[in-house]
CSV table of C-alpha atoms and ligand atoms in Angstrom, one decimal:
chain,number,residue,atom,x,y,z
A,1,UNK,CA,3.8,25.9,5.9
A,2,UNK,CA,2.8,23.6,3.0
A,3,UNK,CA,2.1,19.8,2.8
A,4,UNK,CA,0.9,17.4,0.2
A,5,UNK,CA,-2.5,16.3,1.5
A,6,UNK,CA,-3.3,12.5,1.1
A,7,UNK,CA,-6.9,12.0,2.2
A,8,UNK,CA,-7.2,8.3,1.4
A,9,UNK,CA,-10.4,6.4,0.5
A,10,UNK,CA,-12.2,6.5,3.8
A,11,UNK,CA,-12.2,10.3,3.9
A,12,UNK,CA,-14.3,10.3,0.8
A,13,UNK,CA,-17.0,8.2,2.4
A,14,UNK,CA,-17.4,7.0,5.9
A,15,UNK,CA,-15.0,9.5,7.3
A,16,UNK,CA,-16.2,12.7,5.5
A,17,UNK,CA,-16.3,14.6,8.8
A,18,UNK,CA,-12.6,13.9,9.3
A,19,UNK,CA,-11.8,15.3,5.9
A,20,UNK,CA,-13.9,18.3,6.5
A,21,UNK,CA,-12.5,19.1,9.9
A,22,UNK,CA,-8.9,18.4,8.9
A,23,UNK,CA,-9.1,20.8,6.1
A,24,UNK,CA,-10.9,23.4,8.2
A,25,UNK,CA,-8.3,23.2,11.0
A,26,UNK,CA,-5.4,23.6,8.5
A,27,UNK,CA,-7.1,26.6,6.9
A,28,UNK,CA,-7.5,28.2,10.3
A,29,UNK,CA,-3.8,27.6,11.1
A,30,UNK,CA,-2.8,28.9,7.7
A,31,UNK,CA,-1.3,25.6,6.6
A,32,UNK,CA,-1.5,25.2,2.9
A,33,UNK,CA,-2.6,21.7,1.6
A,34,UNK,CA,-1.3,20.9,-1.9
A,35,UNK,CA,-3.5,18.2,-3.5
A,36,UNK,CA,-3.6,15.9,-6.4
A,37,UNK,CA,-6.8,14.6,-7.9
A,38,UNK,CA,-4.8,11.6,-9.0
A,39,UNK,CA,-3.8,9.9,-5.7
A,40,UNK,CA,-4.6,6.2,-5.4
A,41,UNK,CA,-5.4,3.9,-2.6
A,42,UNK,CA,-2.5,2.9,-0.4
A,43,UNK,CA,-3.4,-0.7,-0.7
A,44,UNK,CA,-4.3,-1.0,3.0
A,45,UNK,CA,-4.2,-4.3,4.8
A,46,UNK,CA,-5.4,-6.2,1.7
A,47,UNK,CA,-2.3,-5.5,-0.3
A,48,UNK,CA,0.2,-6.5,2.3
A,49,UNK,CA,-1.9,-9.5,3.2
A,50,UNK,CA,-1.8,-10.9,-0.3
A,51,UNK,CA,0.9,-9.2,-2.3
A,52,UNK,CA,4.0,-7.6,-0.9
A,53,UNK,CA,5.2,-5.9,-4.0
A,54,UNK,CA,1.8,-4.3,-4.6
A,55,UNK,CA,1.9,-3.0,-1.0
A,56,UNK,CA,5.0,-1.0,-1.9
A,57,UNK,CA,4.0,0.0,-5.5
A,58,UNK,CA,0.7,1.6,-4.6
A,59,UNK,CA,2.1,3.9,-1.9
A,60,UNK,CA,5.1,4.6,-4.2
A,61,UNK,CA,2.8,6.1,-6.8
A,62,UNK,CA,1.5,8.6,-4.2
A,63,UNK,CA,5.1,9.4,-3.1
A,64,UNK,CA,5.8,10.1,-6.7
A,65,UNK,CA,2.9,12.6,-6.8
A,66,UNK,CA,4.3,14.3,-3.6
A,67,UNK,CA,7.7,14.5,-5.2
A,68,UNK,CA,6.2,16.3,-8.2
A,69,UNK,CA,4.4,18.7,-5.8
A,70,UNK,CA,7.6,19.2,-3.8
A,71,UNK,CA,6.0,18.9,-0.4
A,72,UNK,CA,6.0,16.5,2.5
A,73,UNK,CA,3.0,14.2,2.8
A,74,UNK,CA,0.5,14.6,5.5
A,75,UNK,CA,-2.0,11.7,5.9
A,76,UNK,CA,-5.0,12.1,8.3
A,77,UNK,CA,-5.7,8.3,8.3
A,78,UNK,CA,-3.4,6.3,10.6
A,79,UNK,CA,-3.5,3.3,8.4
A,80,UNK,CA,-2.6,5.2,5.2
A,81,UNK,CA,0.2,6.9,7.2
A,82,UNK,CA,1.5,3.5,8.3
A,83,UNK,CA,1.4,2.0,4.8
A,84,UNK,CA,3.0,4.9,3.1
A,85,UNK,CA,5.7,5.1,5.7
A,86,UNK,CA,6.4,1.3,5.5
A,87,UNK,CA,6.7,1.5,1.7
A,88,UNK,CA,9.0,4.5,2.0
A,89,UNK,CA,11.3,2.7,4.4
A,90,UNK,CA,11.6,-0.2,1.9
A,91,UNK,CA,12.2,2.1,-1.0
A,92,UNK,CA,14.9,3.9,1.1
A,93,UNK,CA,16.7,0.8,2.3
A,94,UNK,CA,16.2,-2.0,-0.2
A,95,UNK,CA,17.8,-1.3,-3.5
A,96,UNK,CA,16.5,-4.3,-5.3
A,97,UNK,CA,12.9,-3.6,-4.4
A,98,UNK,CA,13.4,0.1,-5.2
A,99,UNK,CA,14.6,-0.7,-8.7
A,100,UNK,CA,11.7,-3.0,-9.3
A,101,UNK,CA,9.1,-0.5,-8.0
A,102,UNK,CA,10.7,2.4,-9.9
A,103,UNK,CA,10.2,0.3,-13.1
A,104,UNK,CA,6.6,-0.7,-12.2
A,105,UNK,CA,5.5,2.8,-11.3
A,106,UNK,CA,7.7,4.7,-13.8
A,107,UNK,CA,9.3,7.2,-11.4
A,108,UNK,CA,12.6,7.9,-9.8
A,109,UNK,CA,12.6,7.7,-6.0
A,110,UNK,CA,14.4,10.7,-4.5
A,111,UNK,CA,14.0,10.1,-0.8
A,112,UNK,CA,13.4,13.8,-0.3
A,113,UNK,CA,9.8,13.4,0.9
A,114,UNK,CA,8.9,13.0,4.6
A,115,UNK,CA,5.6,11.3,5.6
A,116,UNK,CA,3.7,12.5,8.6
A,117,UNK,CA,0.4,11.7,10.2
A,118,UNK,CA,-1.8,14.8,10.5
A,119,UNK,CA,-1.5,14.6,14.3
A,120,UNK,CA,2.3,14.6,14.1
A,121,UNK,CA,2.4,17.4,11.5
A,122,UNK,CA,0.2,19.6,13.7
A,123,UNK,CA,1.7,18.9,17.1
A,124,UNK,CA,5.4,18.3,16.3
A,125,UNK,CA,5.9,20.4,13.2
A,126,UNK,CA,3.4,23.3,13.4
A,127,UNK,CA,3.9,23.2,17.2
A,128,UNK,CA,1.8,22.7,20.3
A,129,UNK,CA,2.6,26.2,21.6
A,130,UNK,CA,1.5,27.8,18.3
A,131,UNK,CA,-1.8,25.8,18.5
A,132,UNK,CA,-2.3,26.7,22.2
A,133,UNK,CA,-1.8,30.4,21.3
A,134,UNK,CA,-4.7,30.2,18.9
A,135,UNK,CA,-7.3,28.6,21.2
A,136,UNK,CA,-10.3,30.8,21.5
A,137,UNK,CA,-12.8,28.5,23.1
A,138,UNK,CA,-11.1,26.1,25.6
A,139,UNK,CA,-12.8,22.7,25.9
A,140,UNK,CA,-13.4,23.3,29.6
A,141,UNK,CA,-15.0,20.4,31.4
A,142,UNK,CA,-14.6,17.9,28.6
A,143,UNK,CA,-13.1,14.6,29.9
A,144,UNK,CA,-11.6,12.5,27.1
A,145,UNK,CA,-9.8,9.2,26.6
A,146,UNK,CA,-7.3,9.6,23.8
A,147,UNK,CA,-7.3,6.5,21.6
A,148,UNK,CA,-4.3,6.0,19.3
A,149,UNK,CA,-4.9,2.5,18.1
A,150,UNK,CA,-2.1,0.5,16.4
A,151,UNK,CA,-1.1,2.1,13.1
A,152,UNK,CA,0.0,5.5,14.4
A,153,UNK,CA,2.6,4.2,16.8
A,154,UNK,CA,3.6,0.6,15.7
A,155,UNK,CA,5.9,-0.8,14.7
A,156,UNK,CA,8.1,2.1,16.1
A,157,UNK,CA,10.9,1.5,13.5
A,158,UNK,CA,8.4,2.3,10.8
A,159,UNK,CA,6.2,5.0,12.4
A,160,UNK,CA,9.0,6.7,14.3
A,161,UNK,CA,6.4,8.6,16.3
A,162,UNK,CA,5.8,8.8,20.0
A,163,UNK,CA,5.9,5.7,22.2
A,164,UNK,CA,4.5,2.4,21.0
A,165,UNK,CA,2.8,1.4,24.3
A,166,UNK,CA,2.0,4.7,26.0
A,167,UNK,CA,1.9,7.5,23.5
A,168,UNK,CA,1.1,11.0,24.8
A,169,UNK,CA,1.0,13.4,21.8
A,170,UNK,CA,-2.8,13.5,21.6
A,171,UNK,CA,-3.2,13.8,25.3
A,172,UNK,CA,-0.9,16.8,25.3
A,173,UNK,CA,-2.8,18.4,22.5
A,174,UNK,CA,-6.2,17.8,24.3
A,175,UNK,CA,-4.9,19.3,27.5
A,176,UNK,CA,-3.6,22.4,25.6
A,177,UNK,CA,-7.1,22.7,24.0
A,178,UNK,CA,-8.5,22.9,27.5
A,179,UNK,CA,-9.9,19.4,27.8
A,180,UNK,CA,-9.0,16.9,30.5
A,181,UNK,CA,-7.3,13.7,29.1
A,182,UNK,CA,-7.8,10.8,31.3
A,183,UNK,CA,-5.2,8.2,32.1
A,184,UNK,CA,-6.1,4.8,30.8
A,185,UNK,CA,-4.3,1.7,29.6
A,186,UNK,CA,-6.1,0.9,26.4
A,187,UNK,CA,-4.6,3.7,24.3
A,188,UNK,CA,-3.0,1.4,21.8
A,189,UNK,CA,-5.2,-1.7,22.0
A,190,UNK,CA,-6.5,-2.8,18.6
A,191,UNK,CA,-10.0,-1.8,17.5
A,192,UNK,CA,-10.4,-4.9,15.3
A,193,UNK,CA,-9.4,-3.0,12.1
A,194,UNK,CA,-10.7,-4.6,8.9
A,195,UNK,CA,-12.3,-7.5,10.9
A,196,UNK,CA,-15.0,-5.0,11.6
A,197,UNK,CA,-16.4,-6.0,8.2
A,198,UNK,CA,-15.3,-9.6,8.2
A,199,UNK,CA,-15.9,-10.7,11.8
A,200,UNK,CA,-18.4,-8.4,13.5
A,201,UNK,CA,-18.7,-10.4,16.7
A,202,UNK,CA,-15.0,-10.5,17.3
A,203,UNK,CA,-14.7,-6.8,16.7
A,204,UNK,CA,-17.6,-6.0,18.9
A,205,UNK,CA,-15.9,-7.7,21.8
A,206,UNK,CA,-12.7,-5.6,21.3
A,207,UNK,CA,-14.6,-2.4,21.0
A,208,UNK,CA,-16.9,-3.0,24.0
A,209,UNK,CA,-13.8,-3.6,26.2
A,210,UNK,CA,-12.3,-0.3,25.0
A,211,UNK,CA,-15.5,1.6,25.8
A,212,UNK,CA,-15.8,0.0,29.2
A,213,UNK,CA,-12.3,1.0,30.1
A,214,UNK,CA,-12.8,4.5,28.8
A,215,UNK,CA,-15.9,4.9,31.0
A,216,UNK,CA,-14.1,3.4,34.0
A,217,UNK,CA,-11.3,6.0,33.5
A,218,UNK,CA,-14.0,8.7,33.8
A,219,UNK,CA,-14.0,9.8,30.1
A,220,UNK,CA,-17.1,11.3,28.5
A,221,UNK,CA,-15.8,10.7,25.0
A,222,UNK,CA,-13.1,9.0,23.0
A,223,UNK,CA,-10.8,10.9,20.7
A,224,UNK,CA,-9.4,9.1,17.6
A,225,UNK,CA,-7.2,9.8,14.7
A,226,UNK,CA,-8.2,7.0,12.4
A,227,UNK,CA,-11.3,6.4,10.2
A,228,UNK,CA,-11.1,2.6,10.8
A,229,UNK,CA,-10.9,3.0,14.6
A,230,UNK,CA,-13.7,5.6,14.5
A,231,UNK,CA,-15.9,3.4,12.3
A,232,UNK,CA,-15.5,0.3,14.5
A,233,UNK,CA,-16.0,2.3,17.7
A,234,UNK,CA,-19.2,3.7,16.4
A,235,UNK,CA,-20.6,0.7,14.6
A,236,UNK,CA,-19.5,-2.4,16.6
A,237,UNK,CA,-20.6,-1.9,20.1
A,238,UNK,CA,-23.5,-2.7,22.4
A,239,UNK,CA,-26.4,-0.6,21.5
A,240,UNK,CA,-26.8,0.6,25.1
A,241,UNK,CA,-23.5,2.4,25.2
A,242,UNK,CA,-23.8,6.0,24.0
A,243,UNK,CA,-20.3,7.3,24.7
A,244,UNK,CA,-19.5,9.4,21.7
A,245,UNK,CA,-16.2,9.4,19.7
A,246,UNK,CA,-14.6,12.4,18.0
A,247,UNK,CA,-11.8,12.8,15.4
A,248,UNK,CA,-9.2,15.0,17.2
A,249,UNK,CA,-9.7,17.6,14.4
A,250,UNK,CA,-13.3,18.1,15.3
A,251,UNK,CA,-12.4,19.1,18.8
A,252,UNK,CA,-9.6,21.3,17.5
A,253,UNK,CA,-12.1,23.1,15.3
A,254,UNK,CA,-14.3,23.9,18.3
A,255,UNK,CA,-11.3,25.0,20.4
A,256,UNK,CA,-9.9,27.2,17.7
A,257,UNK,CA,-13.2,29.0,17.5
A,258,UNK,CA,-14.1,27.9,14.0
A,259,UNK,CA,-17.9,28.3,13.6
A,260,UNK,CA,-18.8,24.7,13.5
A,261,UNK,CA,-21.9,23.4,11.6
A,262,UNK,CA,-24.0,20.9,13.6
A,263,UNK,CA,-24.7,19.0,10.4
A,264,UNK,CA,-21.2,17.5,10.6
A,265,UNK,CA,-21.8,16.1,14.1
A,266,UNK,CA,-25.0,14.6,12.8
A,267,UNK,CA,-22.9,12.4,10.6
A,268,UNK,CA,-21.8,10.5,13.6
A,269,UNK,CA,-23.6,7.2,14.3
A,270,UNK,CA,-23.4,8.1,18.0
A,271,UNK,CA,-24.7,11.6,18.5
A,272,UNK,CA,-22.1,13.8,20.3
A,273,UNK,CA,-24.3,16.9,20.4
A,274,UNK,CA,-25.9,16.3,23.8
A,275,UNK,CA,-22.5,16.1,25.4
A,276,UNK,CA,-21.2,19.2,23.5
A,277,UNK,CA,-24.4,21.2,24.3
A,278,UNK,CA,-24.3,20.2,28.0
A,279,UNK,CA,-20.8,21.8,28.2
A,280,UNK,CA,-21.9,24.8,26.0
A,281,UNK,CA,-19.2,23.9,23.5
A,282,UNK,CA,-21.6,24.3,20.5
A,283,UNK,CA,-24.3,26.9,20.4
B,1,UNK,CA,-0.5,-35.2,18.4
B,2,UNK,CA,2.0,-34.4,15.7
B,3,UNK,CA,2.1,-36.8,12.8
B,4,UNK,CA,5.7,-36.9,11.9
B,5,UNK,CA,5.2,-38.1,8.4
B,6,UNK,CA,3.3,-34.9,7.5
B,7,UNK,CA,6.1,-32.5,8.5
B,8,UNK,CA,7.5,-30.3,5.7
B,9,UNK,CA,10.8,-28.9,6.6
B,10,UNK,CA,11.2,-26.9,3.4
B,11,UNK,CA,8.0,-25.0,4.5
B,12,UNK,CA,9.8,-23.8,7.6
B,13,UNK,CA,12.9,-22.5,5.7
B,14,UNK,CA,10.6,-21.0,3.0
B,15,UNK,CA,8.6,-19.0,5.5
B,16,UNK,CA,11.8,-17.9,7.2
B,17,UNK,CA,13.3,-16.7,3.9
B,18,UNK,CA,10.3,-14.9,2.6
B,19,UNK,CA,9.5,-13.1,5.8
B,20,UNK,CA,13.1,-12.4,6.7
B,21,UNK,CA,12.3,-13.4,10.3
B,22,UNK,CA,14.5,-15.6,12.5
B,23,UNK,CA,11.7,-18.0,13.4
B,24,UNK,CA,14.1,-20.5,14.9
B,25,UNK,CA,14.8,-18.0,17.8
B,26,UNK,CA,11.3,-18.4,19.3
B,27,UNK,CA,11.5,-20.1,22.7
B,28,UNK,CA,7.8,-20.1,23.4
B,29,UNK,CA,7.8,-17.4,26.1
B,30,UNK,CA,4.3,-16.5,25.0
B,31,UNK,CA,4.8,-12.8,25.5
B,32,UNK,CA,3.2,-12.3,22.0
B,33,UNK,CA,0.2,-14.3,23.0
B,34,UNK,CA,-0.5,-12.4,26.2
B,35,UNK,CA,-1.2,-9.2,24.4
B,36,UNK,CA,-2.7,-10.6,21.2
B,37,UNK,CA,-6.3,-9.4,20.6
B,38,UNK,CA,-7.2,-12.3,18.4
B,39,UNK,CA,-5.6,-15.3,20.1
B,40,UNK,CA,-8.4,-16.2,22.5
B,41,UNK,CA,-11.1,-15.7,19.9
B,42,UNK,CA,-9.7,-18.1,17.3
B,43,UNK,CA,-8.0,-21.4,16.8
B,44,UNK,CA,-4.3,-20.6,17.6
B,45,UNK,CA,-2.3,-18.0,19.5
B,46,UNK,CA,0.6,-16.4,17.6
B,47,UNK,CA,3.3,-18.4,19.5
B,48,UNK,CA,1.5,-21.6,18.4
B,49,UNK,CA,1.6,-20.5,14.8
B,50,UNK,CA,5.3,-19.9,15.1
B,51,UNK,CA,5.9,-23.2,16.7
B,52,UNK,CA,4.0,-25.0,14.0
B,53,UNK,CA,6.0,-23.2,11.3
B,54,UNK,CA,9.2,-24.3,13.1
B,55,UNK,CA,8.0,-27.9,13.0
B,56,UNK,CA,7.0,-27.7,9.4
B,57,UNK,CA,3.3,-28.3,10.0
B,58,UNK,CA,2.4,-26.7,6.7
B,59,UNK,CA,-1.2,-27.9,6.3
B,60,UNK,CA,-2.3,-27.1,9.8
B,61,UNK,CA,-0.9,-23.6,9.6
B,62,UNK,CA,-2.2,-22.7,6.2
B,63,UNK,CA,-5.7,-24.0,7.0
B,64,UNK,CA,-5.9,-22.1,10.3
B,65,UNK,CA,-8.2,-19.3,11.0
B,66,UNK,CA,-5.6,-17.4,13.0
B,67,UNK,CA,-3.5,-16.4,10.0
B,68,UNK,CA,-6.6,-14.6,8.6
B,69,UNK,CA,-7.8,-13.2,11.9
B,70,UNK,CA,-4.4,-11.6,12.8
B,71,UNK,CA,-5.0,-7.9,12.8
B,72,UNK,CA,-1.4,-6.8,12.0
B,73,UNK,CA,-1.7,-4.8,15.1
B,74,UNK,CA,2.0,-5.3,15.8
B,75,UNK,CA,1.5,-5.6,19.6
B,76,UNK,CA,3.4,-8.9,19.5
B,77,UNK,CA,6.3,-7.7,17.4
B,78,UNK,CA,7.0,-4.8,19.8
B,79,UNK,CA,7.1,-7.1,22.7
B,80,UNK,CA,8.9,-10.2,21.4
B,81,UNK,CA,12.3,-10.6,23.2
B,82,UNK,CA,13.7,-12.1,20.0
B,83,UNK,CA,12.4,-9.4,17.7
B,84,UNK,CA,10.4,-11.7,15.6
B,85,UNK,CA,8.0,-9.7,13.5
B,86,UNK,CA,5.0,-12.1,13.6
B,87,UNK,CA,2.8,-9.9,11.4
B,88,UNK,CA,5.5,-10.2,8.6
B,89,UNK,CA,5.3,-14.0,9.0
B,90,UNK,CA,1.5,-13.8,8.9
B,91,UNK,CA,1.6,-11.9,5.6
B,92,UNK,CA,3.7,-14.6,4.0
B,93,UNK,CA,1.4,-17.3,5.4
B,94,UNK,CA,-1.7,-15.5,4.0
B,95,UNK,CA,-0.1,-15.1,0.6
B,96,UNK,CA,0.7,-18.9,0.6
B,97,UNK,CA,-2.8,-19.8,1.8
B,98,UNK,CA,-4.7,-17.5,-0.5
B,99,UNK,CA,-5.5,-20.1,-3.1
B,100,UNK,CA,-6.5,-22.8,-0.6
B,101,UNK,CA,-10.1,-23.6,-0.7
B,102,UNK,CA,-9.9,-25.9,2.3
B,103,UNK,CA,-8.9,-23.2,4.8
B,104,UNK,CA,-11.2,-22.7,7.8
B,105,UNK,CA,-11.6,-18.9,7.4
B,106,UNK,CA,-13.8,-18.2,4.4
B,107,UNK,CA,-14.6,-14.5,4.6
B,108,UNK,CA,-11.3,-12.7,5.1
B,109,UNK,CA,-9.7,-14.0,1.8
B,110,UNK,CA,-12.8,-12.9,-0.1
B,111,UNK,CA,-12.7,-9.5,1.5
B,112,UNK,CA,-9.1,-8.9,0.6
B,113,UNK,CA,-9.6,-10.0,-3.0
B,114,UNK,CA,-12.6,-7.7,-3.5
B,115,UNK,CA,-10.7,-4.9,-1.9
B,116,UNK,CA,-7.8,-5.2,-4.3
B,117,UNK,CA,-10.1,-5.6,-7.3
B,118,UNK,CA,-11.8,-2.4,-6.3
B,119,UNK,CA,-8.4,-0.6,-6.4
B,120,UNK,CA,-7.5,-2.3,-9.7
B,121,UNK,CA,-10.6,-1.0,-11.4
B,122,UNK,CA,-10.8,2.6,-10.1
B,123,UNK,CA,-7.6,3.2,-8.3
B,124,UNK,CA,-9.4,3.8,-5.0
B,125,UNK,CA,-11.7,1.8,-2.8
B,126,UNK,CA,-15.3,2.7,-3.2
B,127,UNK,CA,-16.6,1.7,0.2
B,128,UNK,CA,-20.3,1.3,-0.7
B,129,UNK,CA,-19.7,-0.8,-3.8
B,130,UNK,CA,-17.1,-2.9,-2.1
B,131,UNK,CA,-19.4,-3.7,0.8
B,132,UNK,CA,-22.2,-4.7,-1.5
B,133,UNK,CA,-19.9,-7.0,-3.5
B,134,UNK,CA,-18.5,-8.5,-0.3
B,135,UNK,CA,-21.9,-9.2,1.1
B,136,UNK,CA,-23.1,-10.8,-2.1
B,137,UNK,CA,-20.1,-13.0,-2.4
B,138,UNK,CA,-20.2,-14.2,1.2
B,139,UNK,CA,-24.0,-14.7,1.2
B,140,UNK,CA,-24.2,-12.6,4.4
B,141,UNK,CA,-26.7,-10.2,2.9
B,142,UNK,CA,-28.8,-9.0,5.7
B,143,UNK,CA,-26.6,-8.5,8.8
B,144,UNK,CA,-25.7,-4.9,8.1
B,145,UNK,CA,-28.6,-3.5,6.1
B,146,UNK,CA,-30.0,-1.2,8.8
B,147,UNK,CA,-26.5,0.1,9.5
B,148,UNK,CA,-25.8,0.5,5.8
B,149,UNK,CA,-29.0,2.5,5.4
B,150,UNK,CA,-28.2,4.8,8.3
B,151,UNK,CA,-24.7,5.5,6.9
B,152,UNK,CA,-26.2,6.1,3.4
B,153,UNK,CA,-28.8,8.6,4.8
B,154,UNK,CA,-25.9,10.4,6.6
B,155,UNK,CA,-24.2,10.8,3.3
B,156,UNK,CA,-21.4,8.5,4.3
B,157,UNK,CA,-21.7,6.0,1.6
B,158,UNK,CA,-21.8,8.0,-1.6
B,159,UNK,CA,-22.9,5.8,-4.5
B,160,UNK,CA,-20.7,7.5,-7.1
B,161,UNK,CA,-17.0,7.9,-6.8
B,162,UNK,CA,-14.8,9.3,-9.5
B,163,UNK,CA,-11.7,7.2,-8.6
B,164,UNK,CA,-8.4,8.3,-10.0
B,165,UNK,CA,-8.1,10.2,-13.3
B,166,UNK,CA,-5.5,8.0,-14.7
B,167,UNK,CA,-7.1,4.5,-14.4
B,168,UNK,CA,-4.9,3.0,-17.1
B,169,UNK,CA,-1.8,3.7,-15.0
B,170,UNK,CA,-3.2,1.8,-12.1
B,171,UNK,CA,-4.0,-1.2,-14.3
B,172,UNK,CA,-0.5,-1.1,-15.6
B,173,UNK,CA,0.9,-1.2,-12.0
B,174,UNK,CA,-1.3,-4.2,-11.2
B,175,UNK,CA,-0.3,-6.0,-14.4
B,176,UNK,CA,3.4,-5.4,-13.9
B,177,UNK,CA,3.3,-6.6,-10.3
B,178,UNK,CA,1.4,-9.8,-11.5
B,179,UNK,CA,4.0,-10.3,-14.2
B,180,UNK,CA,6.9,-9.9,-11.7
B,181,UNK,CA,5.2,-12.6,-9.5
B,182,UNK,CA,4.8,-15.1,-12.3
B,183,UNK,CA,8.5,-14.6,-13.4
C,1,LIG,S1,7.2,-13.4,22.0
C,1,LIG,FE1,8.6,-14.0,20.4
C,1,LIG,S2,9.9,-15.6,21.4
C,1,LIG,FE2,8.1,-15.3,22.7
C,1,LIG,S3,6.7,-16.9,22.1
C,1,LIG,FE3,6.2,-15.0,20.9
C,1,LIG,S4,7.4,-15.2,19.0
C,1,LIG,FE4,8.2,-16.7,20.5
C,2,LIG,S1,-0.2,-8.7,15.0
C,2,LIG,FE1,-1.6,-10.5,14.8
C,2,LIG,S2,-0.5,-12.0,16.0
C,2,LIG,FE2,0.4,-10.1,16.6
C,2,LIG,S3,-0.7,-9.4,18.4
C,2,LIG,FE3,-1.7,-8.4,16.6
C,2,LIG,S4,-3.3,-9.9,16.1
C,2,LIG,FE4,-1.9,-11.0,17.4
C-alpha cells in the first residue's frame, strides 16, 4: 500500500510527535509513504477567510505533486485534510474555477487522486481487522475520550467521512487496540481553532468545557487527530487540569509494540507518562 | 433600532451572489445559534448576522466582531433546515471587511494577513516566526512568552525552516491570484 504523505506545516513544528508517530505506525504496518520536499501550505483558515481563489490554488499545487507521484494523498492534520478535500471538490465540479486554477498553478487536473485523512486511510483502507491482528500490547485499562473536532467530519458533503455529529471511527480503533472509549457528547465540539492564538480567553473557555466533559465521562485522556486541536487542548486550559491528550498514532505505536522512546512523550505540554506508567504501557 | 436610511439592498444581493447561499430562506429558527461555540462570547449570533445581511445592514455586519470570531466549525451549516452554509457567508463578509480599519475586531485580520505573508515568502507557515511577527504587530508581546519558551525548549518551535524548494513558483501563484482579483 502506498500513499502520498502530506505532513503540513504544524507537523514540522508544534506537532512533531504526530509526524514521528504517524511515520512510525505506517512503517510498522508496511505502508509506503511517498513524499515530496516541495509541498506547500494548504492555506488553512487564513486563505479561505480572505481569498477564495488562493484557498483552491494552494491545495491544487499539492494535488499536482500527488498526481506526479501517482498516489492518493494521506494527510494526518484534519485541517489540511479538510482544505485539500474542499479544493478538490471545487476543481472536480466547477469548470470555470478549475480552468483558472490550472492556469495559475500550471498543471492539468486529472481527478484521479483521492484525499484521505490518516485516520480514514488506516481504519477504512488498510483495515481495522488488519490493525487488530497486529496488536502486540493491548492498551488494557486505558479509558479515553475520542475527540474528532470539526474539520475531520464537517461539512459531510466535503469530508465524506463518518457521521458529522457522532463519529465512531476513532472509538472503534481505540477499542480494537484494547482501550476503553467512553461515550461522551463533545466529540465534535470546536476546540477554538486559530482563535487559540488570536483570542486566548475565548479558546480557554471552549477547551475547559471539553476537558470537564471528558472527565465527567470517566476518561483518563483525550485522543485527537489534529495538531490544532491538540495544541489548544494542551495550551489553553486551566493550569489545574492535568488530563493528558494523545495523537491517536501515539497510542497505536504503543499497541503495535513499537519500542517507543519516552523523549517523544516529553514533548507534550501535559505530561502523559505518569498515566502510561501507572498502566504499565511504557517501560 | 434599525435606521432605514442606512440600509443597502445591493449588499444583500452581493453577499448572496458571492457566497452562493440562499440567504433569503432564513426564517430565524436559531438552530445555528444554539450550537454555535462563538455566539455567546461575542457581539452577534450567526442568525443575527444572517438577518442583518437580509436587511442590508452593511456597516453593522462588516464592523462586527462575530464575522472574525466565527471558527468555520460548520456546526451551524450541518443543522440549518434551509441548508444555508453560514461559514461560506462569513468568508465573503471577512473578505469584504478586510480593508476596514473601523471594525471592532483588530487581531484576527492581522493574524490572517501575517499567516498568508508567511506562505507567500517561504511556501509554508513557519510557526515560530509567524507568532513573533503577530505578537509584535498586535502589541501583545508578553502574554505567551513562558509558553513559547517551553515549546522552544521542547524543540517544538524550530527557528529555522527550509520552506519549499521552489519559492519562485509560490510567489507566482500569489501574484497570479492577485492579478485575477484586480481584473
Ligand atoms: S439555522 Fe438556518 S434558518 Fe435557522 S436561523 Fe440559522 S441560518 Fe436561519
Ligand atoms: S461556523 Fe461560525 S457561525 Fe457557524 S457554528 Fe461555527 S462558529 Fe458559529
